[in-house]
PDB file of C-alpha atoms in Angstrom:
ATOM      1  CA  UNK S   1      -8.169 184.896  96.667  1.00 52.00           C
ATOM      2  CA  UNK S   2      -8.510 181.694  94.916  1.00 60.00           C
ATOM      3  CA  UNK S   3     -11.002 179.299  96.495  1.00 62.00           C
ATOM      4  CA  UNK S   4      -8.606 176.535  97.241  1.00 65.00           C
ATOM      5  CA  UNK S   5      -6.682 178.963  99.163  1.00 64.00           C
ATOM      6  CA  UNK S   6      -9.903 179.954 101.108  1.00 64.00           C
ATOM      7  CA  UNK S   7     -10.555 176.217 101.430  1.00 69.00           C
ATOM      8  CA  UNK S   8      -7.374 175.971 103.184  1.00 71.00           C
ATOM      9  CA  UNK S   9      -7.512 178.662 105.770  1.00 67.00           C
ATOM     10  CA  UNK S  10     -10.791 177.206 106.781  1.00 66.00           C
ATOM     11  CA  UNK S  11      -9.662 173.924 107.479  1.00 71.00           C
ATOM     12  CA  UNK S  12      -6.858 175.203 109.301  1.00 76.00           C
ATOM     13  CA  UNK S  13      -8.379 178.144 111.181  1.00 74.00           C
ATOM     14  CA  UNK S  14     -11.866 176.717 111.781  1.00 68.00           C
ATOM     15  CA  UNK S  15     -12.105 173.247 111.924  1.00 68.00           C
ATOM     16  CA  UNK S  16     -10.541 171.464 115.180  1.00 62.00           C
ATOM     17  CA  UNK S  17     -11.035 167.772 113.224  1.00 54.00           C
ATOM     18  CA  UNK S  18      -8.521 168.548 110.928  1.00 53.00           C
ATOM     19  CA  UNK S  19      -5.779 167.211 113.458  1.00 47.00           C
ATOM     20  CA  UNK S  20      -7.666 164.489 113.862  1.00 50.00           C
ATOM     21  CA  UNK S  21      -8.097 163.675 110.152  1.00 51.00           C
ATOM     22  CA  UNK S  22      -4.964 164.407 108.928  1.00 47.00           C
ATOM     23  CA  UNK S  23      -3.429 162.126 111.800  1.00 44.00           C
ATOM     24  CA  UNK S  24      -5.528 159.617 110.300  1.00 45.00           C
ATOM     25  CA  UNK S  25      -4.859 159.457 106.623  1.00 47.00           C
ATOM     26  CA  UNK S  26      -1.390 160.503 107.239  1.00 42.00           C
ATOM     27  CA  UNK S  27      -0.844 157.241 108.986  1.00 41.00           C
ATOM     28  CA  UNK S  28      -2.530 154.905 106.493  1.00 40.00           C
ATOM     29  CA  UNK S  29      -1.083 156.508 103.692  1.00 41.00           C
ATOM     30  CA  UNK S  30       2.273 155.180 101.900  1.00 41.00           C
ATOM     31  CA  UNK S  31       4.562 158.108 102.637  1.00 40.00           C
ATOM     32  CA  UNK S  32       3.891 162.113 103.722  1.00 44.00           C
ATOM     33  CA  UNK S  33       6.307 164.354 102.512  1.00 46.00           C
ATOM     34  CA  UNK S  34       6.650 167.564 105.170  1.00 46.00           C
ATOM     35  CA  UNK S  35       7.121 171.205 104.070  1.00 46.00           C
ATOM     36  CA  UNK S  36      10.566 171.803 102.874  1.00 44.00           C
ATOM     37  CA  UNK S  37      10.118 175.567 103.017  1.00 54.00           C
ATOM     38  CA  UNK S  38      12.391 177.504 105.866  1.00 60.00           C
ATOM     39  CA  UNK S  39      10.130 178.444 108.916  1.00 60.00           C
ATOM     40  CA  UNK S  40      11.107 181.819 109.352  1.00 66.00           C
ATOM     41  CA  UNK S  41       9.178 183.340 112.663  1.00 73.00           C
ATOM     42  CA  UNK S  42      11.273 183.477 115.369  1.00 76.00           C
ATOM     43  CA  UNK S  43       8.716 184.791 117.855  1.00 89.00           C
ATOM     44  CA  UNK S  44       4.852 183.863 117.626  1.00 96.00           C
ATOM     45  CA  UNK S  45       2.353 186.667 118.197  1.00 97.00           C
ATOM     46  CA  UNK S  46       0.136 184.471 120.130  1.00 98.00           C
ATOM     47  CA  UNK S  47      -3.594 185.140 120.075  1.00 98.00           C
ATOM     48  CA  UNK S  48      -4.210 184.670 123.813  1.00 99.00           C
ATOM     49  CA  UNK S  49      -7.153 186.639 125.296  1.00 99.00           C
ATOM     50  CA  UNK S  50      -8.414 187.134 128.649  1.00 99.00           C
ATOM     51  CA  UNK S  51     -12.247 186.960 129.169  1.00 98.00           C
ATOM     52  CA  UNK S  52     -13.489 189.189 132.405  1.00 97.00           C
ATOM     53  CA  UNK S  53     -17.238 188.943 133.731  1.00 94.00           C
ATOM     54  CA  UNK S  54     -18.648 191.575 135.764  1.00 92.00           C
ATOM     55  CA  UNK S  55     -17.830 190.016 139.180  1.00 91.00           C
ATOM     56  CA  UNK S  56     -14.372 189.756 138.118  1.00 93.00           C
ATOM     57  CA  UNK S  57     -13.574 185.963 137.053  1.00 93.00           C
ATOM     58  CA  UNK S  58     -11.368 185.574 134.255  1.00 95.00           C
ATOM     59  CA  UNK S  59     -11.032 182.638 131.575  1.00 98.00           C
ATOM     60  CA  UNK S  60      -9.023 182.599 128.650  1.00 99.00           C
ATOM     61  CA  UNK S  61      -9.453 182.364 124.894  1.00 99.00           C
ATOM     62  CA  UNK S  62      -6.530 181.070 122.453  1.00 99.00           C
ATOM     63  CA  UNK S  63      -7.106 181.427 118.624  1.00 98.00           C
ATOM     64  CA  UNK S  64      -5.343 178.526 116.903  1.00 96.00           C
ATOM     65  CA  UNK S  65      -3.897 176.791 113.913  1.00 93.00           C
ATOM     66  CA  UNK S  66      -4.339 173.189 113.258  1.00 89.00           C
ATOM     67  CA  UNK S  67      -0.598 172.412 111.926  1.00 89.00           C
ATOM     68  CA  UNK S  68       2.646 173.972 113.018  1.00 93.00           C
ATOM     69  CA  UNK S  69       6.375 173.734 113.034  1.00 92.00           C
ATOM     70  CA  UNK S  70       8.549 172.658 116.033  1.00 93.00           C
ATOM     71  CA  UNK S  71      10.197 176.577 116.281  1.00 93.00           C
ATOM     72  CA  UNK S  72       7.103 177.894 117.275  1.00 95.00           C
ATOM     73  CA  UNK S  73       7.489 175.556 120.765  1.00 96.00           C
ATOM     74  CA  UNK S  74       7.599 175.733 123.782  1.00 96.00           C
ATOM     75  CA  UNK S  75       4.979 177.684 124.402  1.00 98.00           C
ATOM     76  CA  UNK S  76       5.518 180.752 126.638  1.00 97.00           C
ATOM     77  CA  UNK S  77       4.665 180.858 130.199  1.00 97.00           C
ATOM     78  CA  UNK S  78       1.568 182.569 130.068  1.00 98.00           C
ATOM     79  CA  UNK S  79       0.236 180.308 127.674  1.00 99.00           C
ATOM     80  CA  UNK S  80       1.300 177.269 130.015  1.00 98.00           C
ATOM     81  CA  UNK S  81       0.024 178.805 133.236  1.00 98.00           C
ATOM     82  CA  UNK S  82      -3.461 179.911 131.840  1.00 99.00           C
ATOM     83  CA  UNK S  83      -3.789 176.324 130.731  1.00 99.00           C
ATOM     84  CA  UNK S  84      -2.431 174.455 133.805  1.00 98.00           C
ATOM     85  CA  UNK S  85      -4.084 176.627 136.227  1.00 98.00           C
ATOM     86  CA  UNK S  86      -7.295 176.205 134.386  1.00 98.00           C
ATOM     87  CA  UNK S  87      -9.858 174.260 135.921  1.00 98.00           C
ATOM     88  CA  UNK S  88     -11.457 173.245 132.231  1.00 98.00           C
ATOM     89  CA  UNK S  89     -10.043 173.214 129.042  1.00 99.00           C
ATOM     90  CA  UNK S  90     -12.860 173.771 126.008  1.00 99.00           C
ATOM     91  CA  UNK S  91     -11.830 172.913 122.356  1.00 97.00           C
ATOM     92  CA  UNK S  92     -13.527 172.656 119.396  1.00 95.00           C
ATOM     93  CA  UNK S  93     -13.810 168.837 119.941  1.00 94.00           C
ATOM     94  CA  UNK S  94     -12.984 166.633 122.795  1.00 96.00           C
ATOM     95  CA  UNK S  95      -8.852 165.859 122.200  1.00 94.00           C
ATOM     96  CA  UNK S  96      -9.587 162.111 123.869  1.00 93.00           C
ATOM     97  CA  UNK S  97     -12.204 161.631 120.819  1.00 91.00           C
ATOM     98  CA  UNK S  98      -9.689 162.252 118.077  1.00 85.00           C
ATOM     99  CA  UNK S  99      -7.725 159.017 118.479  1.00 82.00           C
ATOM    100  CA  UNK S 100     -10.760 156.540 118.972  1.00 86.00           C
ATOM    101  CA  UNK S 101     -12.166 154.113 116.247  1.00 88.00           C
ATOM    102  CA  UNK S 102     -15.462 155.888 116.219  1.00 87.00           C
ATOM    103  CA  UNK S 103     -13.338 158.701 115.009  1.00 85.00           C
ATOM    104  CA  UNK S 104     -11.749 156.788 112.467  1.00 86.00           C
ATOM    105  CA  UNK S 105     -15.342 155.291 111.258  1.00 90.00           C
ATOM    106  CA  UNK S 106     -16.837 158.587 110.915  1.00 88.00           C
ATOM    107  CA  UNK S 107     -13.973 159.917 108.881  1.00 86.00           C
ATOM    108  CA  UNK S 108     -13.986 156.859 106.507  1.00 89.00           C
ATOM    109  CA  UNK S 109     -17.631 157.559 106.039  1.00 91.00           C
ATOM    110  CA  UNK S 110     -17.254 161.068 105.441  1.00 89.00           C
ATOM    111  CA  UNK S 111     -15.019 160.951 102.827  1.00 91.00           C
ATOM    112  CA  UNK S 112     -16.937 158.491 100.382  1.00 93.00           C
ATOM    113  CA  UNK S 113     -20.345 160.026 101.341  1.00 92.00           C
ATOM    114  CA  UNK S 114     -21.975 160.767  97.806  1.00 91.00           C
ATOM    115  CA  UNK S 115     -21.684 162.663  95.296  1.00 89.00           C
ATOM    116  CA  UNK S 116     -17.857 161.252  94.358  1.00 93.00           C
ATOM    117  CA  UNK S 117     -15.731 163.504  92.462  1.00 94.00           C
ATOM    118  CA  UNK S 118     -15.219 161.401  89.663  1.00 96.00           C
ATOM    119  CA  UNK S 119     -18.759 160.479  88.820  1.00 93.00           C
ATOM    120  CA  UNK S 120     -19.605 162.842  86.478  1.00 90.00           C
ATOM    121  CA  UNK S 121     -16.466 164.060  85.158  1.00 94.00           C
ATOM    122  CA  UNK S 122     -15.666 163.952  81.444  1.00 95.00           C
ATOM    123  CA  UNK S 123     -13.169 161.938  80.039  1.00 96.00           C
ATOM    124  CA  UNK S 124     -11.309 165.279  79.555  1.00 97.00           C
ATOM    125  CA  UNK S 125     -11.551 166.635  83.228  1.00 96.00           C
ATOM    126  CA  UNK S 126     -10.429 163.133  84.391  1.00 97.00           C
ATOM    127  CA  UNK S 127      -7.331 163.788  82.207  1.00 97.00           C
ATOM    128  CA  UNK S 128      -6.628 167.090  83.926  1.00 96.00           C
ATOM    129  CA  UNK S 129      -7.479 165.815  87.023  1.00 97.00           C
ATOM    130  CA  UNK S 130      -4.916 162.953  86.645  1.00 98.00           C
ATOM    131  CA  UNK S 131      -2.149 165.408  85.723  1.00 96.00           C
ATOM    132  CA  UNK S 132      -2.785 167.427  88.980  1.00 95.00           C
ATOM    133  CA  UNK S 133      -2.742 164.149  90.776  1.00 97.00           C
ATOM    134  CA  UNK S 134       0.543 163.066  89.627  1.00 97.00           C
ATOM    135  CA  UNK S 135       2.633 165.651  91.177  1.00 95.00           C
ATOM    136  CA  UNK S 136       1.350 164.288  94.537  1.00 96.00           C
ATOM    137  CA  UNK S 137       2.316 160.588  93.192  1.00 96.00           C
ATOM    138  CA  UNK S 138      -1.650 159.396  93.154  1.00 97.00           C
ATOM    139  CA  UNK S 139      -3.506 158.500  90.301  1.00 97.00           C
ATOM    140  CA  UNK S 140      -7.320 158.381  89.774  1.00 98.00           C
ATOM    141  CA  UNK S 141      -7.367 154.957  91.375  1.00 97.00           C
ATOM    142  CA  UNK S 142      -6.566 156.658  94.356  1.00 96.00           C
ATOM    143  CA  UNK S 143      -9.780 158.640  94.666  1.00 96.00           C
ATOM    144  CA  UNK S 144     -12.287 156.213  93.172  1.00 97.00           C
ATOM    145  CA  UNK S 145     -15.251 156.279  95.277  1.00 96.00           C
ATOM    146  CA  UNK S 146     -14.346 159.521  97.221  1.00 95.00           C
ATOM    147  CA  UNK S 147     -15.744 162.680  97.331  1.00 93.00           C
ATOM    148  CA  UNK S 148     -14.048 166.110  97.379  1.00 91.00           C
ATOM    149  CA  UNK S 149     -13.601 166.211 101.059  1.00 89.00           C
ATOM    150  CA  UNK S 150     -11.865 162.880 100.514  1.00 92.00           C
ATOM    151  CA  UNK S 151      -9.783 163.902  97.503  1.00 93.00           C
ATOM    152  CA  UNK S 152      -8.358 167.250  99.644  1.00 90.00           C
ATOM    153  CA  UNK S 153      -7.790 164.959 102.812  1.00 88.00           C
ATOM    154  CA  UNK S 154      -5.601 162.723 100.528  1.00 90.00           C
ATOM    155  CA  UNK S 155      -4.011 165.533  99.251  1.00 92.00           C
ATOM    156  CA  UNK S 156      -3.457 166.993 102.418  1.00 88.00           C
ATOM    157  CA  UNK S 157      -1.626 163.994 103.691  1.00 86.00           C
ATOM    158  CA  UNK S 158       0.958 164.871 101.125  1.00 90.00           C
ATOM    159  CA  UNK S 159       1.779 168.486 101.526  1.00 88.00           C
ATOM    160  CA  UNK S 160       1.246 168.404 105.518  1.00 84.00           C
ATOM    161  CA  UNK S 161       3.059 165.881 107.200  1.00 77.00           C
ATOM    162  CA  UNK S 162       2.091 164.028 110.664  1.00 80.00           C
ATOM    163  CA  UNK S 163       5.085 166.249 111.986  1.00 83.00           C
ATOM    164  CA  UNK S 164       3.353 169.453 111.103  1.00 86.00           C
ATOM    165  CA  UNK S 165      -0.319 167.899 112.631  1.00 85.00           C
ATOM    166  CA  UNK S 166       1.572 167.202 115.680  1.00 89.00           C
ATOM    167  CA  UNK S 167       3.073 170.581 115.889  1.00 93.00           C
ATOM    168  CA  UNK S 168      -0.445 171.963 115.708  1.00 93.00           C
ATOM    169  CA  UNK S 169      -1.254 174.435 118.665  1.00 96.00           C
ATOM    170  CA  UNK S 170      -4.509 171.887 119.422  1.00 94.00           C
ATOM    171  CA  UNK S 171      -2.270 168.960 119.577  1.00 94.00           C
ATOM    172  CA  UNK S 172       0.136 170.968 121.883  1.00 97.00           C
ATOM    173  CA  UNK S 173      -2.643 172.061 124.008  1.00 98.00           C
ATOM    174  CA  UNK S 174      -3.749 168.616 124.156  1.00 97.00           C
ATOM    175  CA  UNK S 175      -0.605 167.194 125.191  1.00 97.00           C
ATOM    176  CA  UNK S 176      -0.860 169.599 128.153  1.00 98.00           C
ATOM    177  CA  UNK S 177      -4.271 169.021 129.194  1.00 98.00           C
ATOM    178  CA  UNK S 178      -3.369 165.251 129.415  1.00 97.00           C
ATOM    179  CA  UNK S 179      -0.409 165.759 131.218  1.00 98.00           C
ATOM    180  CA  UNK S 180      -1.994 167.989 133.849  1.00 98.00           C
ATOM    181  CA  UNK S 181      -4.932 165.719 134.018  1.00 98.00           C
ATOM    182  CA  UNK S 182      -7.320 168.741 133.224  1.00 98.00           C
ATOM    183  CA  UNK S 183     -11.032 168.455 132.137  1.00 98.00           C
ATOM    184  CA  UNK S 184     -11.789 168.838 128.427  1.00 98.00           C
ATOM    185  CA  UNK S 185     -14.911 169.291 126.915  1.00 98.00           C
ATOM    186  CA  UNK S 186     -15.446 169.906 123.087  1.00 97.00           C
ATOM    187  CA  UNK S 187     -18.376 172.648 121.849  1.00 98.00           C
ATOM    188  CA  UNK S 188     -18.536 170.018 118.939  1.00 96.00           C
ATOM    189  CA  UNK S 189     -18.285 166.374 118.032  1.00 93.00           C
ATOM    190  CA  UNK S 190     -16.425 164.865 115.247  1.00 90.00           C
ATOM    191  CA  UNK S 191     -19.402 163.883 113.470  1.00 91.00           C
ATOM    192  CA  UNK S 192     -21.119 167.370 113.774  1.00 91.00           C
ATOM    193  CA  UNK S 193     -17.563 168.777 112.214  1.00 89.00           C
ATOM    194  CA  UNK S 194     -17.693 166.463 109.140  1.00 89.00           C
ATOM    195  CA  UNK S 195     -21.179 167.293 108.581  1.00 89.00           C
ATOM    196  CA  UNK S 196     -20.024 170.795 108.112  1.00 88.00           C
ATOM    197  CA  UNK S 197     -17.336 170.264 106.083  1.00 85.00           C
ATOM    198  CA  UNK S 198     -19.226 168.546 103.719  1.00 85.00           C
ATOM    199  CA  UNK S 199     -21.746 170.561 103.407  1.00 85.00           C
ATOM    200  CA  UNK S 200     -19.376 173.134 102.545  1.00 83.00           C
ATOM    201  CA  UNK S 201     -17.602 171.183 100.045  1.00 84.00           C
ATOM    202  CA  UNK S 202     -21.006 170.062  98.199  1.00 83.00           C
ATOM    203  CA  UNK S 203     -21.916 174.028  98.091  1.00 81.00           C
ATOM    204  CA  UNK S 204     -18.201 174.212  96.554  1.00 80.00           C
ATOM    205  CA  UNK S 205     -18.713 172.052  93.813  1.00 82.00           C
ATOM    206  CA  UNK S 206     -22.223 173.262  92.885  1.00 80.00           C
ATOM    207  CA  UNK S 207     -21.050 176.788  92.078  1.00 77.00           C
ATOM    208  CA  UNK S 208     -17.193 176.494  91.431  1.00 77.00           C
ATOM    209  CA  UNK S 209     -16.489 177.140  87.822  1.00 81.00           C
ATOM    210  CA  UNK S 210     -13.278 175.330  87.404  1.00 89.00           C
ATOM    211  CA  UNK S 211     -12.380 173.325  91.044  1.00 92.00           C
ATOM    212  CA  UNK S 212      -9.867 170.902  89.305  1.00 94.00           C
ATOM    213  CA  UNK S 213      -8.031 174.241  87.835  1.00 92.00           C
ATOM    214  CA  UNK S 214      -8.281 175.647  91.393  1.00 89.00           C
ATOM    215  CA  UNK S 215      -6.407 172.277  92.506  1.00 92.00           C
ATOM    216  CA  UNK S 216      -2.626 173.532  93.015  1.00 92.00           C
ATOM    217  CA  UNK S 217       0.251 170.923  92.311  1.00 93.00           C
ATOM    218  CA  UNK S 218       2.083 169.799  95.499  1.00 94.00           C
ATOM    219  CA  UNK S 219       4.927 172.204  95.674  1.00 93.00           C
ATOM    220  CA  UNK S 220       2.219 175.020  95.444  1.00 92.00           C
ATOM    221  CA  UNK S 221       0.205 173.828  97.982  1.00 90.00           C
ATOM    222  CA  UNK S 222       3.084 173.478 100.647  1.00 91.00           C
ATOM    223  CA  UNK S 223       3.977 176.882  99.789  1.00 91.00           C
ATOM    224  CA  UNK S 224       0.577 177.969 100.596  1.00 88.00           C
ATOM    225  CA  UNK S 225       0.376 176.168 103.617  1.00 89.00           C
ATOM    226  CA  UNK S 226       3.690 177.636 104.652  1.00 90.00           C
ATOM    227  CA  UNK S 227       2.246 181.270 104.008  1.00 87.00           C
ATOM    228  CA  UNK S 228      -0.596 180.743 106.135  1.00 88.00           C
ATOM    229  CA  UNK S 229       1.554 179.399 109.227  1.00 92.00           C
ATOM    230  CA  UNK S 230       3.608 182.235 108.623  1.00 91.00           C
ATOM    231  CA  UNK S 231       0.802 184.474 108.717  1.00 89.00           C
ATOM    232  CA  UNK S 232      -0.622 183.127 111.918  1.00 94.00           C
ATOM    233  CA  UNK S 233       2.287 183.591 113.303  1.00 96.00           C
ATOM    234  CA  UNK S 234       3.021 187.164 112.649  1.00 95.00           C
ATOM    235  CA  UNK S 235      -0.437 187.986 113.765  1.00 94.00           C
ATOM    236  CA  UNK S 236      -2.052 188.992 110.878  1.00 93.00           C
ATOM    237  CA  UNK S 237      -5.392 187.140 111.061  1.00 91.00           C
ATOM    238  CA  UNK S 238      -7.282 189.563 112.976  1.00 91.00           C
ATOM    239  CA  UNK S 239      -6.340 192.623 110.930  1.00 88.00           C
ATOM    240  CA  UNK S 240      -6.915 191.353 107.641  1.00 84.00           C
ATOM    241  CA  UNK S 241     -10.199 189.041 108.854  1.00 84.00           C
ATOM    242  CA  UNK S 242     -12.371 190.655 106.394  1.00 81.00           C
ATOM    243  CA  UNK S 243     -10.332 189.982 103.027  1.00 77.00           C
ATOM    244  CA  UNK S 244      -9.525 186.470 104.321  1.00 75.00           C
ATOM    245  CA  UNK S 245     -12.699 185.097 105.418  1.00 76.00           C
ATOM    246  CA  UNK S 246     -15.632 187.326 104.234  1.00 67.00           C
ATOM    247  CA  UNK S 247     -15.719 187.197 100.941  1.00 61.00           C
ATOM    248  CA  UNK S 248     -18.763 185.153 100.454  1.00 60.00           C
ATOM    249  CA  UNK S 249     -21.346 185.563 102.991  1.00 59.00           C
ATOM    250  CA  UNK S 250     -22.632 181.711 102.521  1.00 62.00           C
ATOM    251  CA  UNK S 251     -19.007 180.489 103.403  1.00 62.00           C
ATOM    252  CA  UNK S 252     -19.174 182.766 106.824  1.00 70.00           C
ATOM    253  CA  UNK S 253     -22.506 181.245 107.731  1.00 77.00           C
ATOM    254  CA  UNK S 254     -21.390 177.598 107.512  1.00 79.00           C
ATOM    255  CA  UNK S 255     -18.383 177.633 108.754  1.00 84.00           C
ATOM    256  CA  UNK S 256     -17.909 180.621 110.978  1.00 90.00           C
ATOM    257  CA  UNK S 257     -20.842 182.361 112.025  1.00 91.00           C
ATOM    258  CA  UNK S 258     -23.428 179.826 112.815  1.00 92.00           C
ATOM    259  CA  UNK S 259     -21.054 178.458 114.854  1.00 94.00           C
ATOM    260  CA  UNK S 260     -19.889 180.706 116.518  1.00 97.00           C
ATOM    261  CA  UNK S 261     -23.367 181.624 117.957  1.00 97.00           C
ATOM    262  CA  UNK S 262     -23.681 178.263 118.769  1.00 97.00           C
ATOM    263  CA  UNK S 263     -20.760 178.445 120.836  1.00 98.00           C
ATOM    264  CA  UNK S 264     -21.759 181.571 122.440  1.00 98.00           C
ATOM    265  CA  UNK S 265     -24.644 179.836 123.899  1.00 98.00           C
ATOM    266  CA  UNK S 266     -22.600 177.188 125.553  1.00 98.00           C
ATOM    267  CA  UNK S 267     -20.824 179.666 127.135  1.00 98.00           C
ATOM    268  CA  UNK S 268     -23.072 181.816 128.322  1.00 96.00           C
ATOM    269  CA  UNK S 269     -23.903 178.546 130.660  1.00 96.00           C
ATOM    270  CA  UNK S 270     -20.521 177.466 131.355  1.00 96.00           C
ATOM    271  CA  UNK S 271     -19.030 181.120 132.485  1.00 96.00           C
ATOM    272  CA  UNK S 272     -21.169 182.305 134.873  1.00 92.00           C
ATOM    273  CA  UNK S 273     -20.057 178.983 136.875  1.00 90.00           C
ATOM    274  CA  UNK S 274     -17.070 179.973 139.484  1.00 89.00           C
ATOM    275  CA  UNK S 275     -14.310 178.177 137.362  1.00 96.00           C
ATOM    276  CA  UNK S 276     -11.201 179.197 135.266  1.00 98.00           C
ATOM    277  CA  UNK S 277     -11.912 178.003 131.767  1.00 99.00           C
ATOM    278  CA  UNK S 278      -9.469 178.232 128.619  1.00 99.00           C
ATOM    279  CA  UNK S 279     -10.918 177.965 125.521  1.00 99.00           C
ATOM    280  CA  UNK S 280      -8.798 177.028 122.248  1.00 98.00           C
ATOM    281  CA  UNK S 281     -10.425 177.489 118.627  1.00 97.00           C
ATOM    282  CA  UNK S 282      -9.140 178.007 115.450  1.00 93.00           C
ATOM    283  CA  UNK S 283      -8.535 181.680 115.052  1.00 94.00           C
ATOM    284  CA  UNK S 284     -10.743 182.248 112.421  1.00 91.00           C
ATOM    285  CA  UNK S 285     -13.410 182.268 115.017  1.00 94.00           C
ATOM    286  CA  UNK S 286     -12.298 184.977 117.260  1.00 97.00           C
ATOM    287  CA  UNK S 287     -12.767 188.227 114.679  1.00 95.00           C
ATOM    288  CA  UNK S 288     -15.180 189.914 113.115  1.00 92.00           C
ATOM    289  CA  UNK S 289     -18.675 191.082 114.001  1.00 92.00           C
ATOM    290  CA  UNK S 290     -19.744 187.829 114.507  1.00 94.00           C
ATOM    291  CA  UNK S 291     -16.479 186.298 116.086  1.00 96.00           C
ATOM    292  CA  UNK S 292     -16.486 185.389 119.400  1.00 98.00           C
ATOM    293  CA  UNK S 293     -14.467 188.441 120.589  1.00 98.00           C
ATOM    294  CA  UNK S 294     -17.166 190.786 119.343  1.00 98.00           C
ATOM    295  CA  UNK S 295     -20.034 188.330 120.610  1.00 98.00           C
ATOM    296  CA  UNK S 296     -18.878 188.006 124.203  1.00 99.00           C
ATOM    297  CA  UNK S 297     -18.126 191.674 124.259  1.00 98.00           C
ATOM    298  CA  UNK S 298     -21.909 191.856 123.411  1.00 98.00           C
ATOM    299  CA  UNK S 299     -22.646 189.884 126.199  1.00 98.00           C
ATOM    300  CA  UNK S 300     -20.918 192.301 128.713  1.00 97.00           C
ATOM    301  CA  UNK S 301     -17.698 190.358 128.836  1.00 98.00           C
ATOM    302  CA  UNK S 302     -14.496 192.419 128.925  1.00 98.00           C
ATOM    303  CA  UNK S 303     -12.051 190.245 126.448  1.00 99.00           C
ATOM    304  CA  UNK S 304      -8.409 191.903 126.313  1.00 98.00           C
ATOM    305  CA  UNK S 305      -5.604 190.365 124.432  1.00 98.00           C
ATOM    306  CA  UNK S 306      -2.814 189.319 126.700  1.00 98.00           C
ATOM    307  CA  UNK S 307       0.939 190.797 126.555  1.00 95.00           C
ATOM    308  CA  UNK S 308       3.514 188.662 126.189  1.00 93.00           C
ATOM    309  CA  UNK S 309       6.710 189.537 128.184  1.00 82.00           C
TER     310      UNK S 309
END
């Protein structure tokens, strides 16, 4: 798997700020071209699980993807009722914090943090990068003063439109939370997530053989995003987790395992309370030996997938 595809998966399946950041960047861009690929899924294989403690108290865990298509909705009754009957919804970041001046300021700061992508590029590499950007109707001037995160955000605003962002699972859950006045808390802050992604991208640029060569043109980027969405909807994340996420141990440590362990500590404090929680996080956090499902089971919680009618 190419590193770019890995980056796309990690952003879409593990980072809640993706919705916030792409909404901010898309609204400020000249135009956004949504995917033109036909969406083929008739029924989503939703990764919804019940979490039951030894006393019989239960909560819910849903794996999300931060982009989506209108055809995925409405949610089935099982998900809607799980959300609306819960006392608290736990998301990666607090939903209301996504659309604040602070979020916009943090986004801007994150994309201009050094090192900038153009700083040490040779003339030849700048020409190669300019050719890649041309398919997005962008130029080197558009990414002047940006780091790699800023570059990828700019590209995402072209291949993932505002409609896809608004149809992300997190955004749809957020609408239910707002409509029903449900309490919402976040595992992390937006600032923490920006720090995580910048660390990951800095490490990538340090070790990548040819990051410019791995950047896809616009058509390819759209196709890869659509493939990832189909993969999620077909319920293939769990069975193929190792292949998708564990090719490089350091990637897993930064983006998944470390954060999962942090979240587990928070859940160990929250779940014993006599409240029903609905937890929604990127689907990449659920599986594997250090996924939330395995970590919760190791703490004597029973985790079972919900069967839909």
